[in-house]
PDB file of C-alpha atoms in Angstrom:
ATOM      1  CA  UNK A   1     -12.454  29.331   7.458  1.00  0.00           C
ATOM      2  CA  UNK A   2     -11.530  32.026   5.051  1.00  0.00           C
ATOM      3  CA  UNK A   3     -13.478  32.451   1.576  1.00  0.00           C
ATOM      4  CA  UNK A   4     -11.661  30.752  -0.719  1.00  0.00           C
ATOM      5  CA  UNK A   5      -9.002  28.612   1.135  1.00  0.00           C
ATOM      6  CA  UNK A   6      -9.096  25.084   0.990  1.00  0.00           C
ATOM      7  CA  UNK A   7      -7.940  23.748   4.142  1.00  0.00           C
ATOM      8  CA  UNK A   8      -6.761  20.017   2.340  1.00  0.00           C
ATOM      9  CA  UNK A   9      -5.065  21.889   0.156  1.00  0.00           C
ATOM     10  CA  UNK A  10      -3.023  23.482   3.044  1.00  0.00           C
ATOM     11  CA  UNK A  11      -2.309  20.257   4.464  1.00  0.00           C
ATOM     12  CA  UNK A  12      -1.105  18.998   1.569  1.00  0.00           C
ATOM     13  CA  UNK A  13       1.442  21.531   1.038  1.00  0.00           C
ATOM     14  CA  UNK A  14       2.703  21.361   4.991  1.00  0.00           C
ATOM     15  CA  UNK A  15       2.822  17.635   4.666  1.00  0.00           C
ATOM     16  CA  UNK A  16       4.706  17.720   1.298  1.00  0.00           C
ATOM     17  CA  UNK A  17       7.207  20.407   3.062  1.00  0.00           C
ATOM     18  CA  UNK A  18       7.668  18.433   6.234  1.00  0.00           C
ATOM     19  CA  UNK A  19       8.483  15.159   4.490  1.00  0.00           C
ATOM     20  CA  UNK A  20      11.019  17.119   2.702  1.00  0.00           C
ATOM     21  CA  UNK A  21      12.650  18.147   6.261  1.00  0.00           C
ATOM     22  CA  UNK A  22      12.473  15.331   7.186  1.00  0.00           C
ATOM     23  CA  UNK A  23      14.420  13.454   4.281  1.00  0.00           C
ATOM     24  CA  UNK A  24      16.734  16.043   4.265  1.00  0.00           C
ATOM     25  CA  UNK A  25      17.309  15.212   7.776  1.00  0.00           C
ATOM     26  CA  UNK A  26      17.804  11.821   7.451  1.00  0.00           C
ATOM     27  CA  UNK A  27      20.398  12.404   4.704  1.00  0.00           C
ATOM     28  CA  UNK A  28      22.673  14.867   6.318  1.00  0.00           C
ATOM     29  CA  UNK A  29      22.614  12.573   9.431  1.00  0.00           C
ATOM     30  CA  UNK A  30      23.225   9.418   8.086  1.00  0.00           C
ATOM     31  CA  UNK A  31      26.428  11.014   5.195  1.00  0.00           C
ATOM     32  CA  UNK A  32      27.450  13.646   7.919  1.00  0.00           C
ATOM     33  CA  UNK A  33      27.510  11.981  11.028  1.00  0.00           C
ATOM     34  CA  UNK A  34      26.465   7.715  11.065  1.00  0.00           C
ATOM     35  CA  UNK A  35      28.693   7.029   8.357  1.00  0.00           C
ATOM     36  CA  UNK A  36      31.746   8.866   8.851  1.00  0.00           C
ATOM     37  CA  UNK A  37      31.584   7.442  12.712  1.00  0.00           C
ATOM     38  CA  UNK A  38      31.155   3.230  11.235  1.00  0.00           C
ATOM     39  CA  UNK A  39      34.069   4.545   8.760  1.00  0.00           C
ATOM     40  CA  UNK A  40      36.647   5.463  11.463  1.00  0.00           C
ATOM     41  CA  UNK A  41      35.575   3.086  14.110  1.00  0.00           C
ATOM     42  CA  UNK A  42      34.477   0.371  11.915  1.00  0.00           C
ATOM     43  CA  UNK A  43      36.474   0.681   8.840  1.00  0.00           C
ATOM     44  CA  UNK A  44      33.542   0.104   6.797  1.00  0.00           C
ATOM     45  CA  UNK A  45      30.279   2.412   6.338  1.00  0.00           C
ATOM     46  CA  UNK A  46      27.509   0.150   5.832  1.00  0.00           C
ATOM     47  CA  UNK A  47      27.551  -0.777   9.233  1.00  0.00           C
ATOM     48  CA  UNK A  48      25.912   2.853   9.698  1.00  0.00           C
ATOM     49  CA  UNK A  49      22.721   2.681  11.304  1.00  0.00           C
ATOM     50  CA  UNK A  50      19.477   4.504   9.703  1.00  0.00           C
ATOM     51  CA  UNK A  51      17.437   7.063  11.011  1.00  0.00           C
ATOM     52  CA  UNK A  52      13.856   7.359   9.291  1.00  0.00           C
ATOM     53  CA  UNK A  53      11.433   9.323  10.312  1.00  0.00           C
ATOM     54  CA  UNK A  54       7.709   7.843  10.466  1.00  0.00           C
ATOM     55  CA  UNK A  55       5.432  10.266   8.963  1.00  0.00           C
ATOM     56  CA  UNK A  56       1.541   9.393   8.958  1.00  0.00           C
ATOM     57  CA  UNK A  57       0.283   8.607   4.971  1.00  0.00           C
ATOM     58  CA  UNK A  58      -2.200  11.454   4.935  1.00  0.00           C
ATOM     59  CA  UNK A  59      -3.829   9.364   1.959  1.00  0.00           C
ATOM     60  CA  UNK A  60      -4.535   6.432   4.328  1.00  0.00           C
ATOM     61  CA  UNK A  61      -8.452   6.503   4.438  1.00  0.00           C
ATOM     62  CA  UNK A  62      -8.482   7.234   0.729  1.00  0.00           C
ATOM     63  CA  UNK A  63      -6.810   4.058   0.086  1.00  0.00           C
ATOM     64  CA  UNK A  64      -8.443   1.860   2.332  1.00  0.00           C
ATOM     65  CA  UNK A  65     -11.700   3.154   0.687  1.00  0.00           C
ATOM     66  CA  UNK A  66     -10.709   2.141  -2.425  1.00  0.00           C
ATOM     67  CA  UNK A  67      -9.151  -1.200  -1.717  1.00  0.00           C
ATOM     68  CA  UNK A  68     -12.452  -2.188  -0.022  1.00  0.00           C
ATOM     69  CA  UNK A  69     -14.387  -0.889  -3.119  1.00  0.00           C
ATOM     70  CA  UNK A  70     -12.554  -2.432  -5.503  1.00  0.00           C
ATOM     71  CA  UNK A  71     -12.941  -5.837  -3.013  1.00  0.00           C
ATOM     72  CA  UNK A  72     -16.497  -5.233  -3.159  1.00  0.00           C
ATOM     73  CA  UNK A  73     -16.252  -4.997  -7.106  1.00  0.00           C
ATOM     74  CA  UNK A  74     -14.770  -8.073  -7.173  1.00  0.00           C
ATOM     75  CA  UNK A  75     -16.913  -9.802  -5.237  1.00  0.00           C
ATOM     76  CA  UNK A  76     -19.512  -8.357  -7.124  1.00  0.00           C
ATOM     77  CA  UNK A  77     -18.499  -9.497 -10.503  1.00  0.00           C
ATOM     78  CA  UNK A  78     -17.441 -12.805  -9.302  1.00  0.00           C
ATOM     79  CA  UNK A  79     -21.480 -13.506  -7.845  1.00  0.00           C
ATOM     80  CA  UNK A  80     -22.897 -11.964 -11.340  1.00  0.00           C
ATOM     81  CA  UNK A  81     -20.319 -14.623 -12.876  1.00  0.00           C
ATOM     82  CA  UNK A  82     -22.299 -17.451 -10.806  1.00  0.00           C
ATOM     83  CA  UNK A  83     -25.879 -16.206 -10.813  1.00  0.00           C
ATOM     84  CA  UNK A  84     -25.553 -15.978 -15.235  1.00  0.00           C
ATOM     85  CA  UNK A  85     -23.806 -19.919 -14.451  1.00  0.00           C
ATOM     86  CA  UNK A  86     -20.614 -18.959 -16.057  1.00  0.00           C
ATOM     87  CA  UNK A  87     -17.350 -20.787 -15.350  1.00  0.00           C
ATOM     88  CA  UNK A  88     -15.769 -19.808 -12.303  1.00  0.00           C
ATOM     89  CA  UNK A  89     -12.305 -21.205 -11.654  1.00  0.00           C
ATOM     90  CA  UNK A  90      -9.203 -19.735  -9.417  1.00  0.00           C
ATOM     91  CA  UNK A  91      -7.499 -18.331 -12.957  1.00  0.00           C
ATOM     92  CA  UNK A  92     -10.892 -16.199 -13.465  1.00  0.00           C
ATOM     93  CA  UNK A  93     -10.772 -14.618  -9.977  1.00  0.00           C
ATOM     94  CA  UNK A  94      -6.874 -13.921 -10.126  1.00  0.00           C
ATOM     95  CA  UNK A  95      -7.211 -12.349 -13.699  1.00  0.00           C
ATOM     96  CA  UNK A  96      -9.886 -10.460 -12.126  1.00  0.00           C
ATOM     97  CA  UNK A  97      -8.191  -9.169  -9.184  1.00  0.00           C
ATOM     98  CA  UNK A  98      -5.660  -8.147 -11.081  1.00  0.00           C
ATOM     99  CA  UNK A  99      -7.569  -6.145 -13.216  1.00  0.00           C
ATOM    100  CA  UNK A 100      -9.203  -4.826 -10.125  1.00  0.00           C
ATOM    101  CA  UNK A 101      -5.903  -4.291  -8.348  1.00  0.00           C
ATOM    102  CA  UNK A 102      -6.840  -6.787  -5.505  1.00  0.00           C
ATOM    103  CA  UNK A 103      -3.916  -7.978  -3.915  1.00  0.00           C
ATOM    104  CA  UNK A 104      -3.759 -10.475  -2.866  1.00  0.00           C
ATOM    105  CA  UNK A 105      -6.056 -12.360  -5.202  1.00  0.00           C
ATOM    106  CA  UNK A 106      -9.008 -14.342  -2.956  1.00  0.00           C
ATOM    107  CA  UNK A 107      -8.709 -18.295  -3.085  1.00  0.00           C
ATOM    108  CA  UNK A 108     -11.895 -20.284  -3.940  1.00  0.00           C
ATOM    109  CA  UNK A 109     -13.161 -22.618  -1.296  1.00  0.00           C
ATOM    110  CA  UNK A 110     -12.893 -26.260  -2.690  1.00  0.00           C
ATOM    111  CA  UNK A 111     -15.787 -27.074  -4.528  1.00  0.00           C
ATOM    112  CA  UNK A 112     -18.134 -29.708  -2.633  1.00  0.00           C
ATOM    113  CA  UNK A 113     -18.339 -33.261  -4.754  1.00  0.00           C
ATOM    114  CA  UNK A 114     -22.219 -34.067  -4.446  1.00  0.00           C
ATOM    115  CA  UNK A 115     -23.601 -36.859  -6.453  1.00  0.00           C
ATOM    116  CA  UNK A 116     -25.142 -36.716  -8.858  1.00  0.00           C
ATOM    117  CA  UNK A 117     -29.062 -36.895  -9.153  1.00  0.00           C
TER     118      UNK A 117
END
């Protein structure tokens, strides 16, 4: 709450520092201890197990946000396509979700056969 501090920014660095712990930790356990133990009782080290450590993505809500928005851009785009009757097929939407970094791309329903009238 002090003038000046932002407290995301704080986070950020703690986060940043922990995740380095923890790799480091990781490493020195699996070269210092998992693999020379597979090596002498094993003969062979990639029969070492792996320790990882499972750190929360502190970016998580960020990146659902934008996956939704750019969802919701696609979708978007797609019904102005329809409403100003241009051509709609499945190579449109997947050129479009790629340039909207939708993944993966949304499948068009089959189109309904009505005769004509």
């Amino acid at each position: 709450g002090a003038p000046g501090v932002d407290i995301s920014q704080l986070f950020g660095v703690a986060t940043t520092k922990t995740q380095d712990d923890f790799d480091t930790l990781e490493a020195g356990l699996s070269s210092g201890l998992y693999e020379p133990w597979t090596a002498i009782n094993y003969g062979d080290t990639r029969y070492a197990p792996a320790l990882r450590f499972e750190m929360p993505d502190p970016d998580a809500d960020r990146k659902r946000g934008e996956r939704h928005t750019n969802r919701m851009r696609l979708t978007d785009t797609i019904k102005a396509m329809r409403e100003q009757h241009l051509e709609v097929t499945q190579d449109t939407v997947d050129a479009l979700a790629r340039e909207y970094g939708v993944e993966p791309a949304p499948r068009l329903a089959a189109a309904a056969t009505q005769a004509p009238q």
